[in-house]
Amino acid sequence: MKEILHDVERWRSRGERVAVATVVATRRSAPRPVGAKLAVSESGELAGSVSGGCVESDVCEHAREVLATGTPKLLTYGIADEDAWEVGLPCGGEIDVFVEPLPE
Amino acid sequence: MTLFERLAEAIEREERAVLLTVVEGEPLGAHVLVLESGERLGDGVPEAVVGSAAELIRSHRNRIVEADGVRVFAEVFAPPPRLLVYGAVDTAEALCAAARLLGWRTIVADARARFATRERLPSADELIVDWPAEAIAQVAPDHATAVVVLTHDEKFDIPALEGALATDAFYVGALGSRTTQQRRRERLLARGMPEEALDRISGPCGLDIGAGSQPETALSILAEIVATRAGRAGGPLGASTHRIHAEG
């Protein structure tokens, strides 16, 4: 949380809303520990990370939706299926990411 | 003050706290923030989870807790662990330099003012010139503090170990040969220290990595401290069946 606070405050001082994604569980290997966060501003700026870059762009799409609807969501990412072009983790792990609008 | 503002303030002031968030079930996204002092903000999280806040804070581990059919993510906020070194010897500086790399707070204490100087210990965040009992009382080691005793002098080592063992320190280590450890053990037993309290002492402290230089010795001791905090034995990852990273 500490690593994203500065950016979050900067975005909010510009009047932007912010969504925060948090790794809430990992199974087998995972690039970032439980508690790792990615903050996304309304205009699409990013701070922090929830993986080694593998799932961030997909999380951003969900973050936009969460900001639009105001409803949080829990996402699960598993092993990437290359043929299907799915978003996933090449390390063979699985992560649960909770995306929520940051309360005022 | 909103819950988020209070959380930002707690992080800034390095207060211990746990943020509870409903991540599955209703009310989805509900938050409760509980501080170590018992102060509480927000609602919507099952009382069974809120009631375990003190225990969650103490475990210093982020994790999912389930109750009343909902899943709650518990995120723990705490200042970095502290390392108290009694004995302002060369290894103390190496140990502080290594601990600072991990972002830990470092404190060195020694009764000998000539030893406990800023010049000799540039990596110590805090220097205390005092006898063991007084220095330990001042630092007040808690469950997030490791204590290492390095003086090589029984008149300091014995009271420093006695003092450290009377606290909640998660690690108590002492340098010295196996002969020294044995003699120290007998002295502490003779002074009335119970056998099970003595079993808490890691001595000679450190992991068996064949350390030679001061920085290597510091690495060996710090590796044991980190492993103790994570509840691991400290062997090669290649031979381990545990998860690679600490849980949370």
GROMACS .gro file of C-alpha atoms in nm:
model
  352
    1MET     CA    1   0.000   0.000   0.000
    2LYS     CA    2   0.281   0.234   0.097
    3GLU     CA    3   0.437   0.217  -0.251
    4ILE     CA    4   0.120   0.338  -0.424
    5LEU     CA    5   0.003   0.601  -0.171
    6HIS     CA    6   0.207   0.886  -0.320
    7ASP     CA    7   0.070   0.836  -0.673
    8VAL     CA    8  -0.283   0.780  -0.543
    9GLU     CA    9  -0.275   1.110  -0.357
   10ARG     CA   10  -0.137   1.290  -0.664
   11TRP     CA   11  -0.415   1.153  -0.888
   12ARG     CA   12  -0.683   1.235  -0.633
   13SER     CA   13  -0.558   1.591  -0.594
   14ARG     CA   14  -0.628   1.627  -0.970
   15GLY     CA   15  -0.984   1.512  -0.901
   16GLU     CA   16  -0.942   1.163  -1.052
   17ARG     CA   17  -1.100   0.851  -0.907
   18VAL     CA   18  -0.875   0.553  -0.843
   19ALA     CA   19  -0.920   0.174  -0.856
   20VAL     CA   20  -0.691  -0.056  -0.661
   21ALA     CA   21  -0.612  -0.419  -0.745
   22THR     CA   22  -0.466  -0.639  -0.470
   23VAL     CA   23  -0.320  -0.991  -0.486
   24VAL     CA   24  -0.530  -1.163  -0.216
   25ALA     CA   25  -0.419  -1.523  -0.270
   26THR     CA   26  -0.151  -1.716  -0.460
   27ARG     CA   27  -0.128  -2.087  -0.541
   28ARG     CA   28   0.196  -2.263  -0.633
   29SER     CA   29   0.449  -2.004  -0.755
   30ALA     CA   30   0.360  -1.640  -0.804
   31PRO     CA   31   0.565  -1.340  -0.912
   32ARG     CA   32   0.437  -1.098  -0.645
   33PRO     CA   33   0.343  -1.172  -0.283
   34VAL     CA   34  -0.003  -1.161  -0.128
   35GLY     CA   35  -0.080  -0.795  -0.059
   36ALA     CA   36   0.094  -0.661  -0.373
   37LYS     CA   37  -0.103  -0.375  -0.528
   38LEU     CA   38  -0.162  -0.204  -0.858
   39ALA     CA   39  -0.338   0.133  -0.856
   40VAL     CA   40  -0.507   0.258  -1.171
   41SER     CA   41  -0.620   0.617  -1.219
   42GLU     CA   42  -0.932   0.715  -1.411
   43SER     CA   43  -0.713   0.841  -1.696
   44GLY     CA   44  -0.520   0.510  -1.707
   45GLU     CA   45  -0.202   0.587  -1.515
   46LEU     CA   46  -0.051   0.297  -1.319
   47ALA     CA   47   0.142   0.257  -0.992
   48GLY     CA   48   0.270  -0.068  -0.839
   49SER     CA   49   0.216  -0.419  -0.979
   50VAL     CA   50   0.032  -0.746  -0.915
   51SER     CA   51   0.247  -0.970  -1.137
   52GLY     CA   52   0.565  -0.952  -1.341
   53GLY     CA   53   0.372  -0.760  -1.606
   54CYS     CA   54   0.180  -1.066  -1.731
   55VAL     CA   55  -0.170  -0.966  -1.622
   56GLU     CA   56  -0.151  -0.592  -1.561
   57SER     CA   57  -0.316  -0.484  -1.886
   58ASP     CA   58  -0.612  -0.715  -1.827
   59VAL     CA   59  -0.643  -0.595  -1.466
   60CYS     CA   60  -0.653  -0.237  -1.603
   61GLU     CA   61  -0.954  -0.323  -1.821
   62HIS     CA   62  -1.135  -0.457  -1.516
   63ALA     CA   63  -1.030  -0.153  -1.312
   64ARG     CA   64  -1.201   0.076  -1.566
   65GLU     CA   65  -1.517  -0.131  -1.541
   66VAL     CA   66  -1.504  -0.129  -1.161
   67LEU     CA   67  -1.474   0.250  -1.163
   68ALA     CA   68  -1.768   0.274  -1.405
   69THR     CA   69  -2.000   0.042  -1.211
   70GLY     CA   70  -1.872   0.102  -0.857
   71THR     CA   71  -1.885  -0.275  -0.795
   72PRO     CA   72  -1.566  -0.456  -0.688
   73LYS     CA   73  -1.470  -0.791  -0.844
   74LEU     CA   74  -1.249  -1.089  -0.772
   75LEU     CA   75  -1.038  -1.214  -1.066
   76THR     CA   76  -0.841  -1.537  -1.097
   77TYR     CA   77  -0.543  -1.578  -1.329
   78GLY     CA   78  -0.388  -1.916  -1.402
   79ILE     CA   79  -0.146  -2.062  -1.649
   80ALA     CA   80  -0.136  -1.884  -1.985
   81ASP     CA   81  -0.286  -2.081  -2.272
   82GLU     CA   82  -0.076  -1.963  -2.567
   83ASP     CA   83  -0.307  -2.103  -2.836
   84ALA     CA   84  -0.607  -1.925  -2.695
   85TRP     CA   85  -0.414  -1.601  -2.639
   86GLU     CA   86  -0.546  -1.594  -2.288
   87VAL     CA   87  -0.397  -1.373  -2.024
   88GLY     CA   88  -0.208  -1.575  -1.763
   89LEU     CA   89   0.107  -1.652  -1.570
   90PRO     CA   90   0.393  -1.832  -1.748
   91CYS     CA   91   0.543  -1.946  -1.416
   92GLY     CA   92   0.264  -2.203  -1.365
   93GLY     CA   93   0.112  -2.030  -1.065
   94GLU     CA   94  -0.233  -1.894  -1.000
   95ILE     CA   95  -0.331  -1.565  -0.838
   96ASP     CA   96  -0.655  -1.411  -0.714
   97VAL     CA   97  -0.677  -1.035  -0.761
   98PHE     CA   98  -0.943  -0.820  -0.593
   99VAL     CA   99  -1.024  -0.500  -0.781
  100GLU     CA  100  -1.215  -0.223  -0.602
  101PRO     CA  101  -1.282   0.147  -0.631
  102LEU     CA  102  -1.071   0.321  -0.368
  103PRO     CA  103  -1.309   0.469  -0.109
  104GLU     CA  104  -1.305   0.846  -0.068
  105MET     CA  105  -1.164   1.118   0.917
  106THR     CA  106  -1.251   0.847   0.661
  107LEU     CA  107  -1.127   0.491   0.690
  108PHE     CA  108  -0.882   0.542   0.404
  109GLU     CA  109  -0.745   0.865   0.555
  110ARG     CA  110  -0.697   0.688   0.888
  111LEU     CA  111  -0.518   0.402   0.710
  112ALA     CA  112  -0.285   0.646   0.532
  113GLU     CA  113  -0.216   0.810   0.868
  114ALA     CA  114  -0.145   0.473   1.034
  115ILE     CA  115   0.102   0.386   0.757
  116GLU     CA  116   0.268   0.727   0.791
  117ARG     CA  117   0.294   0.698   1.171
  118GLU     CA  118   0.400   0.332   1.150
  119GLU     CA  119   0.112   0.212   1.368
  120ARG     CA  120   0.026  -0.157   1.351
  121ALA     CA  121  -0.311  -0.224   1.191
  122VAL     CA  122  -0.513  -0.473   0.986
  123LEU     CA  123  -0.744  -0.381   0.699
  124LEU     CA  124  -1.025  -0.636   0.651
  125THR     CA  125  -1.198  -0.646   0.311
  126VAL     CA  126  -1.486  -0.874   0.203
  127VAL     CA  127  -1.358  -1.015  -0.128
  128GLU     CA  128  -1.622  -1.285  -0.179
  129GLY     CA  129  -1.981  -1.275  -0.055
  130GLU     CA  130  -2.187  -0.983   0.069
  131PRO     CA  131  -2.141  -0.698   0.140
  132LEU     CA  132  -1.870  -0.725  -0.129
  133GLY     CA  133  -1.595  -0.468  -0.080
  134ALA     CA  134  -1.691  -0.383   0.280
  135HIS     CA  135  -1.395  -0.263   0.489
  136VAL     CA  136  -1.309  -0.266   0.856
  137LEU     CA  137  -0.982  -0.116   0.979
  138VAL     CA  138  -0.861  -0.227   1.323
  139LEU     CA  139  -0.558  -0.067   1.489
  140GLU     CA  140  -0.339  -0.237   1.748
  141SER     CA  141  -0.482  -0.002   2.010
  142GLY     CA  142  -0.828  -0.149   1.942
  143GLU     CA  143  -0.951   0.157   1.751
  144ARG     CA  144  -1.194   0.045   1.481
  145LEU     CA  145  -1.345   0.204   1.168
  146GLY     CA  146  -1.597   0.073   0.914
  147ASP     CA  147  -1.845  -0.216   0.917
  148GLY     CA  148  -1.979  -0.508   0.715
  149VAL     CA  149  -1.713  -0.764   0.809
  150PRO     CA  150  -1.820  -1.067   1.020
  151GLU     CA  151  -1.758  -1.015   1.391
  152ALA     CA  152  -1.572  -1.349   1.405
  153VAL     CA  153  -1.303  -1.200   1.178
  154VAL     CA  154  -1.294  -0.854   1.339
  155GLY     CA  155  -1.252  -1.028   1.676
  156SER     CA  156  -0.934  -1.198   1.558
  157ALA     CA  157  -0.773  -0.867   1.451
  158ALA     CA  158  -0.510  -0.865   1.728
  159GLU     CA  159  -0.399  -1.215   1.634
  160LEU     CA  160  -0.389  -1.124   1.263
  161ILE     CA  161  -0.174  -0.817   1.337
  162ARG     CA  162   0.065  -1.026   1.542
  163SER     CA  163   0.105  -1.288   1.268
  164HIS     CA  164   0.237  -1.013   1.031
  165ARG     CA  165   0.089  -1.216   0.743
  166ASN     CA  166  -0.159  -1.108   0.476
  167ARG     CA  167  -0.416  -1.379   0.421
  168ILE     CA  168  -0.773  -1.481   0.344
  169VAL     CA  169  -0.994  -1.563   0.642
  170GLU     CA  170  -1.334  -1.732   0.601
  171ALA     CA  171  -1.636  -1.680   0.829
  172ASP     CA  172  -2.014  -1.681   0.798
  173GLY     CA  173  -1.988  -1.788   0.431
  174VAL     CA  174  -1.782  -1.488   0.322
  175ARG     CA  175  -1.412  -1.460   0.240
  176VAL     CA  176  -1.227  -1.170   0.396
  177PHE     CA  177  -0.882  -1.049   0.294
  178ALA     CA  178  -0.674  -0.944   0.596
  179GLU     CA  179  -0.393  -0.705   0.508
  180VAL     CA  180  -0.150  -0.631   0.787
  181PHE     CA  181   0.032  -0.299   0.820
  182ALA     CA  182   0.334  -0.272   1.049
  183PRO     CA  183   0.664  -0.091   1.078
  184PRO     CA  184   0.972  -0.290   0.971
  185PRO     CA  185   1.116  -0.539   1.224
  186ARG     CA  186   1.383  -0.414   1.463
  187LEU     CA  187   1.725  -0.560   1.532
  188LEU     CA  188   1.883  -0.490   1.870
  189VAL     CA  189   2.252  -0.576   1.894
  190TYR     CA  190   2.409  -0.572   2.238
  191GLY     CA  191   2.785  -0.532   2.198
  192ALA     CA  192   2.928  -0.256   1.978
  193VAL     CA  193   3.189  -0.483   1.819
  194ASP     CA  194   3.283  -0.498   1.448
  195THR     CA  195   3.025  -0.766   1.373
  196ALA     CA  196   2.758  -0.526   1.507
  197GLU     CA  197   2.833  -0.278   1.227
  198ALA     CA  198   2.829  -0.553   0.963
  199LEU     CA  199   2.500  -0.683   1.104
  200CYS     CA  200   2.340  -0.337   1.102
  201ALA     CA  201   2.458  -0.270   0.745
  202ALA     CA  202   2.303  -0.600   0.631
  203ALA     CA  203   1.980  -0.545   0.827
  204ARG     CA  204   1.938  -0.200   0.676
  205LEU     CA  205   1.951  -0.357   0.329
  206LEU     CA  206   1.634  -0.541   0.432
  207GLY     CA  207   1.478  -0.214   0.547
  208TRP     CA  208   1.496  -0.309   0.915
  209ARG     CA  209   1.554  -0.068   1.206
  210THR     CA  210   1.886  -0.118   1.381
  211ILE     CA  211   1.980  -0.039   1.739
  212VAL     CA  212   2.321  -0.104   1.897
  213ALA     CA  213   2.377  -0.087   2.272
  214ASP     CA  214   2.690  -0.121   2.480
  215ALA     CA  215   2.788  -0.001   2.828
  216ARG     CA  216   3.130   0.096   2.699
  217ALA     CA  217   3.099   0.448   2.559
  218ARG     CA  218   3.430   0.414   2.375
  219PHE     CA  219   3.284   0.128   2.170
  220ALA     CA  220   2.935   0.260   2.102
  221THR     CA  221   3.029   0.551   1.879
  222ARG     CA  222   2.879   0.685   1.557
  223GLU     CA  223   3.219   0.648   1.384
  224ARG     CA  224   3.240   0.278   1.464
  225LEU     CA  225   2.873   0.209   1.388
  226PRO     CA  226   2.761   0.428   1.097
  227SER     CA  227   2.483   0.181   1.005
  228ALA     CA  228   2.308   0.182   1.344
  229ASP     CA  229   1.986   0.385   1.338
  230GLU     CA  230   2.014   0.428   1.714
  231LEU     CA  231   2.301   0.400   1.964
  232ILE     CA  232   2.248   0.340   2.334
  233VAL     CA  233   2.525   0.363   2.592
  234ASP     CA  234   2.394   0.168   2.888
  235TRP     CA  235   2.409  -0.160   3.078
  236PRO     CA  236   2.216  -0.455   2.934
  237ALA     CA  237   1.909  -0.440   3.163
  238GLU     CA  238   1.865  -0.065   3.111
  239ALA     CA  239   1.926  -0.082   2.735
  240ILE     CA  240   1.674  -0.364   2.693
  241ALA     CA  241   1.418  -0.181   2.908
  242GLN     CA  242   1.461   0.124   2.685
  243VAL     CA  243   1.422  -0.070   2.358
  244ALA     CA  244   1.140  -0.291   2.494
  245PRO     CA  245   1.180  -0.574   2.238
  246ASP     CA  246   0.842  -0.701   2.113
  247HIS     CA  247   0.727  -0.985   1.885
  248ALA     CA  248   0.880  -0.801   1.587
  249THR     CA  249   1.225  -0.752   1.742
  250ALA     CA  250   1.534  -0.973   1.711
  251VAL     CA  251   1.808  -0.948   1.974
  252VAL     CA  252   2.169  -1.052   1.914
  253VAL     CA  253   2.428  -1.051   2.191
  254LEU     CA  254   2.785  -1.005   2.074
  255THR     CA  255   3.005  -0.877   2.356
  256HIS     CA  256   3.214  -1.191   2.419
  257ASP     CA  257   3.220  -1.078   2.781
  258GLU     CA  258   3.008  -1.266   3.033
  259LYS     CA  259   2.949  -0.964   3.252
  260PHE     CA  260   2.748  -0.817   2.963
  261ASP     CA  261   2.636  -1.128   2.776
  262ILE     CA  262   2.468  -1.298   3.073
  263PRO     CA  263   2.246  -1.004   3.180
  264ALA     CA  264   2.176  -0.915   2.814
  265LEU     CA  265   2.050  -1.269   2.747
  266GLU     CA  266   1.852  -1.272   3.071
  267GLY     CA  267   1.692  -0.943   2.974
  268ALA     CA  268   1.617  -1.051   2.616
  269LEU     CA  269   1.463  -1.383   2.725
  270ALA     CA  270   1.222  -1.195   2.951
  271THR     CA  271   1.076  -1.017   2.643
  272ASP     CA  272   0.865  -1.126   2.343
  273ALA     CA  273   1.165  -1.099   2.104
  274PHE     CA  274   1.110  -1.346   1.817
  275TYR     CA  275   1.481  -1.424   1.802
  276VAL     CA  276   1.752  -1.424   2.067
  277GLY     CA  277   2.099  -1.509   1.941
  278ALA     CA  278   2.446  -1.511   2.091
  279LEU     CA  279   2.788  -1.542   1.933
  280GLY     CA  280   3.055  -1.763   2.083
  281SER     CA  281   3.213  -2.104   2.052
  282ARG     CA  282   3.032  -2.420   2.159
  283THR     CA  283   3.239  -2.417   2.479
  284THR     CA  284   3.126  -2.060   2.549
  285GLN     CA  285   2.763  -2.155   2.481
  286GLN     CA  286   2.786  -2.447   2.726
  287ARG     CA  287   2.942  -2.234   3.000
  288ARG     CA  288   2.688  -1.956   2.942
  289ARG     CA  289   2.406  -2.206   2.966
  290GLU     CA  290   2.533  -2.335   3.300
  291ARG     CA  291   2.570  -1.979   3.434
  292LEU     CA  292   2.216  -1.888   3.328
  293LEU     CA  293   2.074  -2.208   3.480
  294ALA     CA  294   2.259  -2.135   3.803
  295ARG     CA  295   2.097  -1.790   3.810
  296GLY     CA  296   1.755  -1.955   3.796
  297MET     CA  297   1.674  -1.926   3.425
  298PRO     CA  298   1.438  -2.214   3.330
  299GLU     CA  299   1.569  -2.470   3.082
  300GLU     CA  300   1.292  -2.403   2.825
  301ALA     CA  301   1.373  -2.031   2.820
  302LEU     CA  302   1.736  -2.118   2.739
  303ASP     CA  303   1.620  -2.326   2.444
  304ARG     CA  304   1.510  -2.000   2.281
  305ILE     CA  305   1.874  -1.892   2.246
  306SER     CA  306   2.025  -1.948   1.902
  307GLY     CA  307   2.388  -2.006   1.984
  308PRO     CA  308   2.628  -2.000   1.820
  309CYS     CA  309   2.390  -1.780   1.620
  310GLY     CA  310   2.374  -1.799   1.241
  311LEU     CA  311   2.324  -2.051   0.962
  312ASP     CA  312   2.601  -2.291   0.863
  313ILE     CA  313   2.719  -2.119   0.543
  314GLY     CA  314   3.092  -2.130   0.620
  315ALA     CA  315   3.108  -1.758   0.700
  316GLY     CA  316   3.460  -1.615   0.740
  317SER     CA  317   3.459  -1.235   0.713
  318GLN     CA  318   3.248  -0.999   0.924
  319PRO     CA  319   2.996  -0.935   0.645
  320GLU     CA  320   2.966  -1.310   0.586
  321THR     CA  321   2.905  -1.367   0.958
  322ALA     CA  322   2.641  -1.092   0.948
  323LEU     CA  323   2.476  -1.261   0.648
  324SER     CA  324   2.475  -1.595   0.830
  325ILE     CA  325   2.312  -1.446   1.142
  326LEU     CA  326   2.062  -1.238   0.949
  327ALA     CA  327   1.965  -1.537   0.734
  328GLU     CA  328   1.884  -1.730   1.051
  329ILE     CA  329   1.682  -1.436   1.186
  330VAL     CA  330   1.478  -1.409   0.864
  331ALA     CA  331   1.420  -1.787   0.859
  332THR     CA  332   1.308  -1.785   1.225
  333ARG     CA  333   1.061  -1.506   1.154
  334ALA     CA  334   0.916  -1.704   0.862
  335GLY     CA  335   0.914  -2.030   1.060
  336ARG     CA  336   1.165  -2.196   0.826
  337ALA     CA  337   1.474  -2.404   0.904
  338GLY     CA  338   1.699  -2.235   0.647
  339GLY     CA  339   1.820  -2.514   0.413
  340PRO     CA  340   1.873  -2.498   0.034
  341LEU     CA  341   1.554  -2.417  -0.165
  342GLY     CA  342   1.645  -2.695  -0.407
  343ALA     CA  343   1.601  -2.949  -0.127
  344SER     CA  344   1.288  -2.786   0.016
  345THR     CA  345   0.929  -2.903  -0.020
  346HIS     CA  346   0.794  -2.573   0.122
  347ARG     CA  347   0.662  -2.293  -0.094
  348ILE     CA  348   0.956  -2.081  -0.211
  349HIS     CA  349   0.833  -1.751  -0.067
  350ALA     CA  350   0.713  -1.686   0.286
  351GLU     CA  351   0.335  -1.689   0.313
  352GLY     CA  352   0.227  -1.328   0.293
   0.00000   0.00000   0.00000
